[in-house]
Amino acid sequence: MTGTPEPWQWGEATWRRHVGRVRAGRRLAPPWPDGARVAVALSFDSDHETIPLRDGETRPGLLAQGEYGARVGAPRILAALARHGVPATFFMPAVSALLHPQEARGYVEAGHEIAAHGWIHERNMLLSPADERALASRALDTLQEVTGVRPVGVRTPSWDFSDATLGIVAELGLRYDSSLMADDDCYELLADGQPTGIVELPVEWIRDDAPYFMMSRYSTLRPYTPPREVLRLWRDEFDAARADGGLFQLTMHPHIIGHRSRMVVLTELLDHMASFDDVWFATHARIAEHVGADLAAPARDA
Ligand code: ZN
């Protein structure tokens, strides 16, 4: 046999090793504080201009779409959250925080969490482990310099999770990740079968605004979901999470959800969720701290 074996030629040890590299361990769904039936973790990825920039796209037209997120989307989102006194987590690429330092500081001043989201929204799968580590470390330092707060959690840009990512998250001493999809509820991440002490707050494309509203300018295929259909879908997700006594985690983007007709989704969803008195609204960090309270501290890489 010559060359790299095809997947259908792999021995059992090979496919077991790939599957076991990053795996879901214990489900972490303890009782929520104060008798709440459901925990709500709202998140906004404040990517702004970094999506085109990371692809080397420097056209002003594309950058303006990102600028909208900072100029219009983020203030609208902050106002909607303030109306209900609800905390959220803002995952912000470091370059975005450097372009919009007032916004980054504003999140913290309003009582929200700021968390890591890469340097320039880089694609981890395309990087060497050394480059991925250097950018992740620089991103944490930068967010701390801009806001005065060191992030305790990360969402990898585009949810790109390489073979090296979990080791880097551990090495950097982060408490949680929010990029993977192995459960509806929080779980402890296993690395090669070993508990890491790192909490996963799982995401899903179903609970993300991007796939419903994004389109490619030059593609003839332009799927578009009416915003009120997305509201119905997310309300169903929340209602079911509440019935299960679980977690309702949502990912949005200021440059996507921040448009007028789409803010209807967020505001009406907030109204719906706040109409119950058994909902625990918390940042990702607070939820990770709560569910991970009895986990061993994250093991640092030697
Ligand atoms: Zn992003």
PDB file of C-alpha atoms and ligand atoms in Angstrom:
ATOM      1  CA  MET A   1       0.000   0.000   0.000  1.00  0.00           C
ATOM      2  CA  THR A   2       1.423   3.400  -0.941  1.00  0.00           C
ATOM      3  CA  GLY A   3       0.563   6.886   0.248  1.00  0.00           C
ATOM      4  CA  THR A   4      -1.785   7.858   3.038  1.00  0.00           C
ATOM      5  CA  PRO A   5      -4.436   5.227   3.739  1.00  0.00           C
ATOM      6  CA  GLU A   6      -7.980   6.170   2.821  1.00  0.00           C
ATOM      7  CA  PRO A   7     -10.490   6.317   5.709  1.00  0.00           C
ATOM      8  CA  TRP A   8     -12.000   3.011   4.561  1.00  0.00           C
ATOM      9  CA  GLN A   9      -8.555   1.444   4.969  1.00  0.00           C
ATOM     10  CA  TRP A  10      -8.051   2.678   8.548  1.00  0.00           C
ATOM     11  CA  GLY A  11      -7.650   0.128  11.301  1.00  0.00           C
ATOM     12  CA  GLU A  12      -9.859   0.268  14.360  1.00  0.00           C
ATOM     13  CA  ALA A  13      -7.166   1.984  16.434  1.00  0.00           C
ATOM     14  CA  THR A  14      -7.031   4.865  13.957  1.00  0.00           C
ATOM     15  CA  TRP A  15     -10.730   5.725  13.873  1.00  0.00           C
ATOM     16  CA  ARG A  16     -10.991   5.235  17.628  1.00  0.00           C
ATOM     17  CA  ARG A  17      -8.064   7.639  18.145  1.00  0.00           C
ATOM     18  CA  HIS A  18      -9.661  10.346  15.969  1.00  0.00           C
ATOM     19  CA  VAL A  19     -13.020  10.047  17.686  1.00  0.00           C
ATOM     20  CA  GLY A  20     -11.472   9.990  21.154  1.00  0.00           C
ATOM     21  CA  ARG A  21      -9.273  13.045  20.797  1.00  0.00           C
ATOM     22  CA  VAL A  22     -11.953  15.499  21.997  1.00  0.00           C
ATOM     23  CA  ARG A  23     -15.014  13.910  23.496  1.00  0.00           C
ATOM     24  CA  ALA A  24     -17.978  14.706  25.739  1.00  0.00           C
ATOM     25  CA  GLY A  25     -17.560  13.534  29.318  1.00  0.00           C
ATOM     26  CA  ARG A  26     -19.943  14.033  32.230  1.00  0.00           C
ATOM     27  CA  ARG A  27     -23.155  15.872  31.470  1.00  0.00           C
ATOM     28  CA  LEU A  28     -23.237  18.974  33.673  1.00  0.00           C
ATOM     29  CA  ALA A  29     -26.875  19.844  34.271  1.00  0.00           C
ATOM     30  CA  PRO A  30     -27.252  20.236  38.007  1.00  0.00           C
ATOM     31  CA  PRO A  31     -30.160  22.102  39.559  1.00  0.00           C
ATOM     32  CA  TRP A  32     -30.055  25.748  38.498  1.00  0.00           C
ATOM     33  CA  PRO A  33     -29.826  28.494  41.140  1.00  0.00           C
ATOM     34  CA  ASP A  34     -32.954  29.693  42.954  1.00  0.00           C
ATOM     35  CA  GLY A  35     -35.128  26.882  41.675  1.00  0.00           C
ATOM     36  CA  ALA A  36     -34.890  28.030  38.045  1.00  0.00           C
ATOM     37  CA  ARG A  37     -36.080  25.505  35.456  1.00  0.00           C
ATOM     38  CA  VAL A  38     -33.906  26.656  32.596  1.00  0.00           C
ATOM     39  CA  ALA A  39     -30.624  28.494  32.153  1.00  0.00           C
ATOM     40  CA  VAL A  40     -30.408  30.992  29.283  1.00  0.00           C
ATOM     41  CA  ALA A  41     -26.966  31.759  27.840  1.00  0.00           C
ATOM     42  CA  LEU A  42     -27.187  34.492  25.216  1.00  0.00           C
ATOM     43  CA  SER A  43     -24.077  35.198  23.178  1.00  0.00           C
ATOM     44  CA  PHE A  44     -23.092  37.687  20.527  1.00  0.00           C
ATOM     45  CA  ASP A  45     -19.996  37.203  18.396  1.00  0.00           C
ATOM     46  CA  SER A  46     -18.835  40.768  17.733  1.00  0.00           C
ATOM     47  CA  ASP A  47     -16.862  39.869  14.623  1.00  0.00           C
ATOM     48  CA  HIS A  48     -17.582  43.102  12.736  1.00  0.00           C
ATOM     49  CA  GLU A  49     -14.856  43.709  10.107  1.00  0.00           C
ATOM     50  CA  THR A  50     -12.784  40.635  11.009  1.00  0.00           C
ATOM     51  CA  ILE A  51     -14.753  38.190   8.840  1.00  0.00           C
ATOM     52  CA  PRO A  52     -13.664  39.804   5.540  1.00  0.00           C
ATOM     53  CA  LEU A  53     -10.245  40.747   6.969  1.00  0.00           C
ATOM     54  CA  ARG A  54      -9.309  37.183   7.899  1.00  0.00           C
ATOM     55  CA  ASP A  55      -9.896  36.147   4.291  1.00  0.00           C
ATOM     56  CA  GLY A  56      -7.747  39.039   3.068  1.00  0.00           C
ATOM     57  CA  GLU A  57     -10.886  40.789   1.767  1.00  0.00           C
ATOM     58  CA  THR A  58     -10.166  44.487   2.090  1.00  0.00           C
ATOM     59  CA  ARG A  59     -12.901  45.912  -0.130  1.00  0.00           C
ATOM     60  CA  PRO A  60     -14.621  48.840   1.628  1.00  0.00           C
ATOM     61  CA  GLY A  61     -18.002  47.461   0.607  1.00  0.00           C
ATOM     62  CA  LEU A  62     -17.524  44.255   2.572  1.00  0.00           C
ATOM     63  CA  LEU A  63     -15.907  46.020   5.513  1.00  0.00           C
ATOM     64  CA  ALA A  64     -18.913  48.350   5.746  1.00  0.00           C
ATOM     65  CA  GLN A  65     -21.178  45.362   6.396  1.00  0.00           C
ATOM     66  CA  GLY A  66     -19.026  44.561   9.397  1.00  0.00           C
ATOM     67  CA  GLU A  67     -18.895  48.187  10.493  1.00  0.00           C
ATOM     68  CA  TYR A  68     -22.696  48.115  10.682  1.00  0.00           C
ATOM     69  CA  GLY A  69     -22.379  45.581  13.498  1.00  0.00           C
ATOM     70  CA  ALA A  70     -20.353  47.987  15.623  1.00  0.00           C
ATOM     71  CA  ARG A  71     -22.138  51.178  14.627  1.00  0.00           C
ATOM     72  CA  VAL A  72     -25.762  50.012  14.691  1.00  0.00           C
ATOM     73  CA  GLY A  73     -26.075  46.388  15.794  1.00  0.00           C
ATOM     74  CA  ALA A  74     -24.179  46.404  19.088  1.00  0.00           C
ATOM     75  CA  PRO A  75     -25.932  49.501  20.542  1.00  0.00           C
ATOM     76  CA  ARG A  76     -29.342  48.049  19.624  1.00  0.00           C
ATOM     77  CA  ILE A  77     -28.463  44.740  21.270  1.00  0.00           C
ATOM     78  CA  LEU A  78     -27.187  46.435  24.429  1.00  0.00           C
ATOM     79  CA  ALA A  79     -30.413  48.449  24.645  1.00  0.00           C
ATOM     80  CA  ALA A  80     -32.568  45.323  24.219  1.00  0.00           C
ATOM     81  CA  LEU A  81     -30.642  43.484  26.931  1.00  0.00           C
ATOM     82  CA  ALA A  82     -30.817  46.501  29.253  1.00  0.00           C
ATOM     83  CA  ARG A  83     -34.609  46.683  28.887  1.00  0.00           C
ATOM     84  CA  HIS A  84     -34.835  43.267  30.528  1.00  0.00           C
ATOM     85  CA  GLY A  85     -31.726  43.576  32.710  1.00  0.00           C
ATOM     86  CA  VAL A  86     -30.374  40.428  31.096  1.00  0.00           C
ATOM     87  CA  PRO A  87     -26.627  39.619  30.974  1.00  0.00           C
ATOM     88  CA  ALA A  88     -24.955  38.176  27.891  1.00  0.00           C
ATOM     89  CA  THR A  89     -21.544  37.079  26.678  1.00  0.00           C
ATOM     90  CA  PHE A  90     -19.782  38.926  23.874  1.00  0.00           C
ATOM     91  CA  PHE A  91     -17.142  36.867  22.064  1.00  0.00           C
ATOM     92  CA  MET A  92     -14.861  39.360  20.359  1.00  0.00           C
ATOM     93  CA  PRO A  93     -11.859  38.834  18.093  1.00  0.00           C
ATOM     94  CA  ALA A  94      -8.929  40.885  19.411  1.00  0.00           C
ATOM     95  CA  VAL A  95      -8.652  42.886  16.182  1.00  0.00           C
ATOM     96  CA  SER A  96     -12.329  43.784  16.525  1.00  0.00           C
ATOM     97  CA  ALA A  97     -11.718  44.952  20.116  1.00  0.00           C
ATOM     98  CA  LEU A  98      -8.773  47.066  18.945  1.00  0.00           C
ATOM     99  CA  LEU A  99     -10.935  48.620  16.198  1.00  0.00           C
ATOM    100  CA  HIS A 100     -13.776  49.260  18.677  1.00  0.00           C
ATOM    101  CA  PRO A 101     -12.239  49.618  22.155  1.00  0.00           C
ATOM    102  CA  GLN A 102     -15.100  51.743  23.499  1.00  0.00           C
ATOM    103  CA  GLU A 103     -17.579  49.044  22.519  1.00  0.00           C
ATOM    104  CA  ALA A 104     -15.476  46.319  24.185  1.00  0.00           C
ATOM    105  CA  ARG A 105     -15.227  48.330  27.392  1.00  0.00           C
ATOM    106  CA  GLY A 106     -18.932  49.132  27.158  1.00  0.00           C
ATOM    107  CA  TYR A 107     -19.837  45.443  27.312  1.00  0.00           C
ATOM    108  CA  VAL A 108     -17.958  45.069  30.587  1.00  0.00           C
ATOM    109  CA  GLU A 109     -19.298  48.342  32.012  1.00  0.00           C
ATOM    110  CA  ALA A 110     -22.874  47.161  31.301  1.00  0.00           C
ATOM    111  CA  GLY A 111     -22.257  43.979  33.299  1.00  0.00           C
ATOM    112  CA  HIS A 112     -21.784  41.626  30.364  1.00  0.00           C
ATOM    113  CA  GLU A 113     -18.981  39.153  29.835  1.00  0.00           C
ATOM    114  CA  ILE A 114     -16.282  39.582  27.224  1.00  0.00           C
ATOM    115  CA  ALA A 115     -14.688  36.367  26.009  1.00  0.00           C
ATOM    116  CA  ALA A 116     -12.108  35.269  23.481  1.00  0.00           C
ATOM    117  CA  HIS A 117     -12.890  34.722  19.798  1.00  0.00           C
ATOM    118  CA  GLY A 118      -9.498  34.522  18.135  1.00  0.00           C
ATOM    119  CA  TRP A 119      -7.146  37.221  16.912  1.00  0.00           C
ATOM    120  CA  ILE A 120      -8.595  38.132  13.496  1.00  0.00           C
ATOM    121  CA  HIS A 121     -11.242  35.409  13.279  1.00  0.00           C
ATOM    122  CA  GLU A 122      -8.543  33.104  11.920  1.00  0.00           C
ATOM    123  CA  ARG A 123      -9.392  29.602  10.761  1.00  0.00           C
ATOM    124  CA  ASN A 124      -7.712  27.320  13.294  1.00  0.00           C
ATOM    125  CA  MET A 125      -7.886  24.360  10.930  1.00  0.00           C
ATOM    126  CA  LEU A 126      -5.477  26.129   8.565  1.00  0.00           C
ATOM    127  CA  LEU A 127      -2.906  27.033  11.231  1.00  0.00           C
ATOM    128  CA  SER A 128       0.058  25.201  12.708  1.00  0.00           C
ATOM    129  CA  PRO A 129      -0.398  24.456  16.429  1.00  0.00           C
ATOM    130  CA  ALA A 130       2.321  27.031  17.198  1.00  0.00           C
ATOM    131  CA  ASP A 131       0.536  29.781  15.242  1.00  0.00           C
ATOM    132  CA  GLU A 132      -2.827  28.845  16.744  1.00  0.00           C
ATOM    133  CA  ARG A 133      -1.357  28.995  20.263  1.00  0.00           C
ATOM    134  CA  ALA A 134       0.402  32.334  19.666  1.00  0.00           C
ATOM    135  CA  LEU A 135      -2.734  33.990  18.261  1.00  0.00           C
ATOM    136  CA  ALA A 136      -4.979  32.639  21.048  1.00  0.00           C
ATOM    137  CA  SER A 137      -2.553  33.865  23.697  1.00  0.00           C
ATOM    138  CA  ARG A 138      -2.161  37.298  22.076  1.00  0.00           C
ATOM    139  CA  ALA A 139      -5.944  37.586  21.801  1.00  0.00           C
ATOM    140  CA  LEU A 140      -6.384  37.027  25.556  1.00  0.00           C
ATOM    141  CA  ASP A 141      -3.692  39.572  26.403  1.00  0.00           C
ATOM    142  CA  THR A 142      -5.248  42.111  24.041  1.00  0.00           C
ATOM    143  CA  LEU A 143      -8.788  41.761  25.409  1.00  0.00           C
ATOM    144  CA  GLN A 144      -7.363  42.182  28.896  1.00  0.00           C
ATOM    145  CA  GLU A 145      -5.428  45.299  27.871  1.00  0.00           C
ATOM    146  CA  VAL A 146      -8.470  46.844  26.198  1.00  0.00           C
ATOM    147  CA  THR A 147     -11.104  46.015  28.832  1.00  0.00           C
ATOM    148  CA  GLY A 148      -9.138  45.409  32.021  1.00  0.00           C
ATOM    149  CA  VAL A 149     -10.706  41.957  32.324  1.00  0.00           C
ATOM    150  CA  ARG A 150      -9.007  38.684  31.418  1.00  0.00           C
ATOM    151  CA  PRO A 151     -11.448  36.357  29.626  1.00  0.00           C
ATOM    152  CA  VAL A 152     -12.119  32.965  31.201  1.00  0.00           C
ATOM    153  CA  GLY A 153     -13.706  31.368  28.153  1.00  0.00           C
ATOM    154  CA  VAL A 154     -13.365  31.027  24.417  1.00  0.00           C
ATOM    155  CA  ARG A 155     -15.413  30.439  21.315  1.00  0.00           C
ATOM    156  CA  THR A 156     -13.175  29.453  18.440  1.00  0.00           C
ATOM    157  CA  PRO A 157     -13.727  31.578  15.316  1.00  0.00           C
ATOM    158  CA  SER A 158     -16.263  29.873  13.030  1.00  0.00           C
ATOM    159  CA  TRP A 159     -16.346  27.068  15.634  1.00  0.00           C
ATOM    160  CA  ASP A 160     -13.202  25.778  13.930  1.00  0.00           C
ATOM    161  CA  PHE A 161     -11.700  23.323  16.407  1.00  0.00           C
ATOM    162  CA  SER A 162      -8.362  21.784  15.455  1.00  0.00           C
ATOM    163  CA  ASP A 163      -6.577  18.809  16.996  1.00  0.00           C
ATOM    164  CA  ALA A 164      -4.493  21.309  18.979  1.00  0.00           C
ATOM    165  CA  THR A 165      -7.306  23.564  20.215  1.00  0.00           C
ATOM    166  CA  LEU A 166      -8.273  21.775  23.419  1.00  0.00           C
ATOM    167  CA  GLY A 167      -4.645  21.566  24.569  1.00  0.00           C
ATOM    168  CA  ILE A 168      -4.249  25.298  23.941  1.00  0.00           C
ATOM    169  CA  VAL A 169      -7.463  26.112  25.837  1.00  0.00           C
ATOM    170  CA  ALA A 170      -6.118  24.114  28.799  1.00  0.00           C
ATOM    171  CA  GLU A 171      -2.668  25.621  28.569  1.00  0.00           C
ATOM    172  CA  LEU A 172      -4.089  29.136  28.615  1.00  0.00           C
ATOM    173  CA  GLY A 173      -6.019  28.312  31.788  1.00  0.00           C
ATOM    174  CA  LEU A 174      -9.460  28.922  30.313  1.00  0.00           C
ATOM    175  CA  ARG A 175     -12.469  27.641  32.231  1.00  0.00           C
ATOM    176  CA  TYR A 176     -14.801  26.909  29.355  1.00  0.00           C
ATOM    177  CA  ASP A 177     -15.194  26.539  25.609  1.00  0.00           C
ATOM    178  CA  SER A 178     -18.310  27.228  23.566  1.00  0.00           C
ATOM    179  CA  SER A 179     -17.614  25.830  20.098  1.00  0.00           C
ATOM    180  CA  LEU A 180     -18.692  22.181  20.086  1.00  0.00           C
ATOM    181  CA  MET A 181     -21.982  20.355  19.649  1.00  0.00           C
ATOM    182  CA  ALA A 182     -22.076  17.003  21.442  1.00  0.00           C
ATOM    183  CA  ASP A 183     -25.048  17.768  23.728  1.00  0.00           C
ATOM    184  CA  ASP A 184     -27.858  20.198  24.496  1.00  0.00           C
ATOM    185  CA  ASP A 185     -26.535  20.594  28.034  1.00  0.00           C
ATOM    186  CA  CYS A 186     -23.117  21.525  29.346  1.00  0.00           C
ATOM    187  CA  TYR A 187     -20.522  18.790  29.637  1.00  0.00           C
ATOM    188  CA  GLU A 188     -16.944  18.261  30.713  1.00  0.00           C
ATOM    189  CA  LEU A 189     -14.464  17.975  27.844  1.00  0.00           C
ATOM    190  CA  LEU A 190     -12.335  14.853  27.645  1.00  0.00           C
ATOM    191  CA  ALA A 191      -8.940  14.894  25.925  1.00  0.00           C
ATOM    192  CA  ASP A 192      -7.920  11.417  24.742  1.00  0.00           C
ATOM    193  CA  GLY A 193     -10.330   9.990  27.296  1.00  0.00           C
ATOM    194  CA  GLN A 194      -9.014  12.066  30.207  1.00  0.00           C
ATOM    195  CA  PRO A 195     -11.173  14.632  32.053  1.00  0.00           C
ATOM    196  CA  THR A 196      -9.864  18.159  31.545  1.00  0.00           C
ATOM    197  CA  GLY A 197     -11.922  20.159  34.063  1.00  0.00           C
ATOM    198  CA  ILE A 198     -12.953  22.384  31.129  1.00  0.00           C
ATOM    199  CA  VAL A 199     -16.679  22.992  30.687  1.00  0.00           C
ATOM    200  CA  GLU A 200     -18.251  22.925  27.237  1.00  0.00           C
ATOM    201  CA  LEU A 201     -21.284  25.159  26.683  1.00  0.00           C
ATOM    202  CA  PRO A 202     -22.443  23.580  23.453  1.00  0.00           C
ATOM    203  CA  VAL A 203     -23.532  25.569  20.405  1.00  0.00           C
ATOM    204  CA  GLU A 204     -25.581  24.514  17.370  1.00  0.00           C
ATOM    205  CA  TRP A 205     -26.218  25.988  13.920  1.00  0.00           C
ATOM    206  CA  ILE A 206     -29.945  25.755  14.731  1.00  0.00           C
ATOM    207  CA  ARG A 207     -29.387  28.316  17.474  1.00  0.00           C
ATOM    208  CA  ASP A 208     -27.228  30.676  15.377  1.00  0.00           C
ATOM    209  CA  ASP A 209     -28.479  33.602  13.304  1.00  0.00           C
ATOM    210  CA  ALA A 210     -25.852  33.223  10.546  1.00  0.00           C
ATOM    211  CA  PRO A 211     -27.227  30.238   8.590  1.00  0.00           C
ATOM    212  CA  TYR A 212     -30.716  31.756   8.384  1.00  0.00           C
ATOM    213  CA  PHE A 213     -29.755  35.232   7.232  1.00  0.00           C
ATOM    214  CA  MET A 214     -26.370  35.187   5.508  1.00  0.00           C
ATOM    215  CA  MET A 215     -26.092  35.102   1.759  1.00  0.00           C
ATOM    216  CA  SER A 216     -23.286  35.021  -0.741  1.00  0.00           C
ATOM    217  CA  ARG A 217     -23.442  38.015  -3.043  1.00  0.00           C
ATOM    218  CA  TYR A 218     -22.104  36.080  -6.018  1.00  0.00           C
ATOM    219  CA  SER A 219     -23.958  32.835  -5.521  1.00  0.00           C
ATOM    220  CA  THR A 220     -27.229  32.219  -7.287  1.00  0.00           C
ATOM    221  CA  LEU A 221     -28.310  30.186  -4.288  1.00  0.00           C
ATOM    222  CA  ARG A 222     -29.481  32.640  -1.662  1.00  0.00           C
ATOM    223  CA  PRO A 223     -31.364  30.953   1.111  1.00  0.00           C
ATOM    224  CA  TYR A 224     -33.213  33.348   3.351  1.00  0.00           C
ATOM    225  CA  THR A 225     -35.464  32.584   6.291  1.00  0.00           C
ATOM    226  CA  PRO A 226     -38.117  35.110   7.310  1.00  0.00           C
ATOM    227  CA  PRO A 227     -37.055  36.452  10.729  1.00  0.00           C
ATOM    228  CA  ARG A 228     -40.362  35.568  12.375  1.00  0.00           C
ATOM    229  CA  GLU A 229     -39.839  31.937  11.375  1.00  0.00           C
ATOM    230  CA  VAL A 230     -36.521  32.052  13.221  1.00  0.00           C
ATOM    231  CA  LEU A 231     -38.305  33.525  16.243  1.00  0.00           C
ATOM    232  CA  ARG A 232     -40.716  30.589  16.203  1.00  0.00           C
ATOM    233  CA  LEU A 233     -37.865  28.116  15.935  1.00  0.00           C
ATOM    234  CA  TRP A 234     -35.840  29.642  18.767  1.00  0.00           C
ATOM    235  CA  ARG A 235     -38.943  29.961  20.953  1.00  0.00           C
ATOM    236  CA  ASP A 236     -39.544  26.228  20.454  1.00  0.00           C
ATOM    237  CA  GLU A 237     -35.910  25.535  21.393  1.00  0.00           C
ATOM    238  CA  PHE A 238     -36.286  27.619  24.553  1.00  0.00           C
ATOM    239  CA  ASP A 239     -39.633  26.080  25.519  1.00  0.00           C
ATOM    240  CA  ALA A 240     -38.221  22.562  25.109  1.00  0.00           C
ATOM    241  CA  ALA A 241     -35.071  23.415  27.075  1.00  0.00           C
ATOM    242  CA  ARG A 242     -37.288  24.749  29.849  1.00  0.00           C
ATOM    243  CA  ALA A 243     -39.425  21.590  29.778  1.00  0.00           C
ATOM    244  CA  ASP A 244     -36.220  19.513  30.013  1.00  0.00           C
ATOM    245  CA  GLY A 245     -34.793  21.645  32.821  1.00  0.00           C
ATOM    246  CA  GLY A 246     -31.740  22.259  30.661  1.00  0.00           C
ATOM    247  CA  LEU A 247     -29.724  24.939  28.925  1.00  0.00           C
ATOM    248  CA  PHE A 248     -30.863  27.306  26.177  1.00  0.00           C
ATOM    249  CA  GLN A 249     -27.750  28.688  24.472  1.00  0.00           C
ATOM    250  CA  LEU A 250     -27.990  31.100  21.557  1.00  0.00           C
ATOM    251  CA  THR A 251     -25.354  32.577  19.202  1.00  0.00           C
ATOM    252  CA  MET A 252     -25.974  35.839  17.367  1.00  0.00           C
ATOM    253  CA  HIS A 253     -23.893  38.468  15.586  1.00  0.00           C
ATOM    254  CA  PRO A 254     -24.371  42.255  15.825  1.00  0.00           C
ATOM    255  CA  HIS A 255     -23.888  42.653  12.062  1.00  0.00           C
ATOM    256  CA  ILE A 256     -26.561  40.023  11.386  1.00  0.00           C
ATOM    257  CA  ILE A 257     -29.250  40.167  14.089  1.00  0.00           C
ATOM    258  CA  GLY A 258     -28.798  43.941  14.548  1.00  0.00           C
ATOM    259  CA  HIS A 259     -30.942  44.851  11.516  1.00  0.00           C
ATOM    260  CA  ARG A 260     -34.423  46.230  12.213  1.00  0.00           C
ATOM    261  CA  SER A 261     -36.535  43.338  10.977  1.00  0.00           C
ATOM    262  CA  ARG A 262     -34.285  40.840  12.749  1.00  0.00           C
ATOM    263  CA  MET A 263     -34.143  42.666  16.072  1.00  0.00           C
ATOM    264  CA  VAL A 264     -37.824  41.697  16.280  1.00  0.00           C
ATOM    265  CA  VAL A 265     -36.604  38.130  16.821  1.00  0.00           C
ATOM    266  CA  LEU A 266     -34.390  39.068  19.740  1.00  0.00           C
ATOM    267  CA  THR A 267     -36.788  41.486  21.415  1.00  0.00           C
ATOM    268  CA  GLU A 268     -39.818  39.189  21.151  1.00  0.00           C
ATOM    269  CA  LEU A 269     -37.778  36.207  22.288  1.00  0.00           C
ATOM    270  CA  LEU A 270     -36.560  38.196  25.302  1.00  0.00           C
ATOM    271  CA  ASP A 271     -40.164  39.195  26.059  1.00  0.00           C
ATOM    272  CA  HIS A 272     -41.243  35.553  25.860  1.00  0.00           C
ATOM    273  CA  MET A 273     -38.444  34.231  28.065  1.00  0.00           C
ATOM    274  CA  ALA A 274     -38.807  37.014  30.616  1.00  0.00           C
ATOM    275  CA  SER A 275     -42.528  36.263  30.936  1.00  0.00           C
ATOM    276  CA  PHE A 276     -41.600  33.212  33.062  1.00  0.00           C
ATOM    277  CA  ASP A 277     -40.353  33.591  36.617  1.00  0.00           C
ATOM    278  CA  ASP A 278     -38.223  30.434  36.554  1.00  0.00           C
ATOM    279  CA  VAL A 279     -35.586  31.430  34.005  1.00  0.00           C
ATOM    280  CA  TRP A 280     -31.950  31.956  34.975  1.00  0.00           C
ATOM    281  CA  PHE A 281     -30.284  34.432  32.607  1.00  0.00           C
ATOM    282  CA  ALA A 282     -26.525  34.226  33.022  1.00  0.00           C
ATOM    283  CA  THR A 283     -23.267  34.751  31.173  1.00  0.00           C
ATOM    284  CA  HIS A 284     -21.435  31.750  29.794  1.00  0.00           C
ATOM    285  CA  ALA A 285     -18.743  32.255  32.466  1.00  0.00           C
ATOM    286  CA  ARG A 286     -21.314  32.233  35.269  1.00  0.00           C
ATOM    287  CA  ILE A 287     -22.968  29.073  33.943  1.00  0.00           C
ATOM    288  CA  ALA A 288     -19.590  27.351  33.485  1.00  0.00           C
ATOM    289  CA  GLU A 289     -18.683  28.304  37.035  1.00  0.00           C
ATOM    290  CA  HIS A 290     -21.993  26.941  38.345  1.00  0.00           C
ATOM    291  CA  VAL A 291     -22.014  23.609  36.498  1.00  0.00           C
ATOM    292  CA  GLY A 292     -18.252  23.116  36.830  1.00  0.00           C
ATOM    293  CA  ALA A 293     -18.039  23.925  40.521  1.00  0.00           C
ATOM    294  CA  ASP A 294     -17.119  20.386  41.523  1.00  0.00           C
ATOM    295  CA  LEU A 295     -14.821  19.622  38.592  1.00  0.00           C
ATOM    296  CA  ALA A 296     -11.106  19.444  39.181  1.00  0.00           C
ATOM    297  CA  ALA A 297      -9.372  22.621  38.072  1.00  0.00           C
ATOM    298  CA  PRO A 298      -8.385  22.467  34.408  1.00  0.00           C
ATOM    299  CA  ALA A 299      -5.188  20.491  34.008  1.00  0.00           C
ATOM    300  CA  ARG A 300      -2.499  22.623  32.406  1.00  0.00           C
ATOM    301  CA  ASP A 301      -0.373  21.042  29.739  1.00  0.00           C
ATOM    302  CA  ALA A 302       3.069  20.169  31.012  1.00  0.00           C
TER     303      ALA A 302
HETATM  304 ZN    ZN B   1     -17.302  34.801  14.810  1.00  0.00          ZN
END
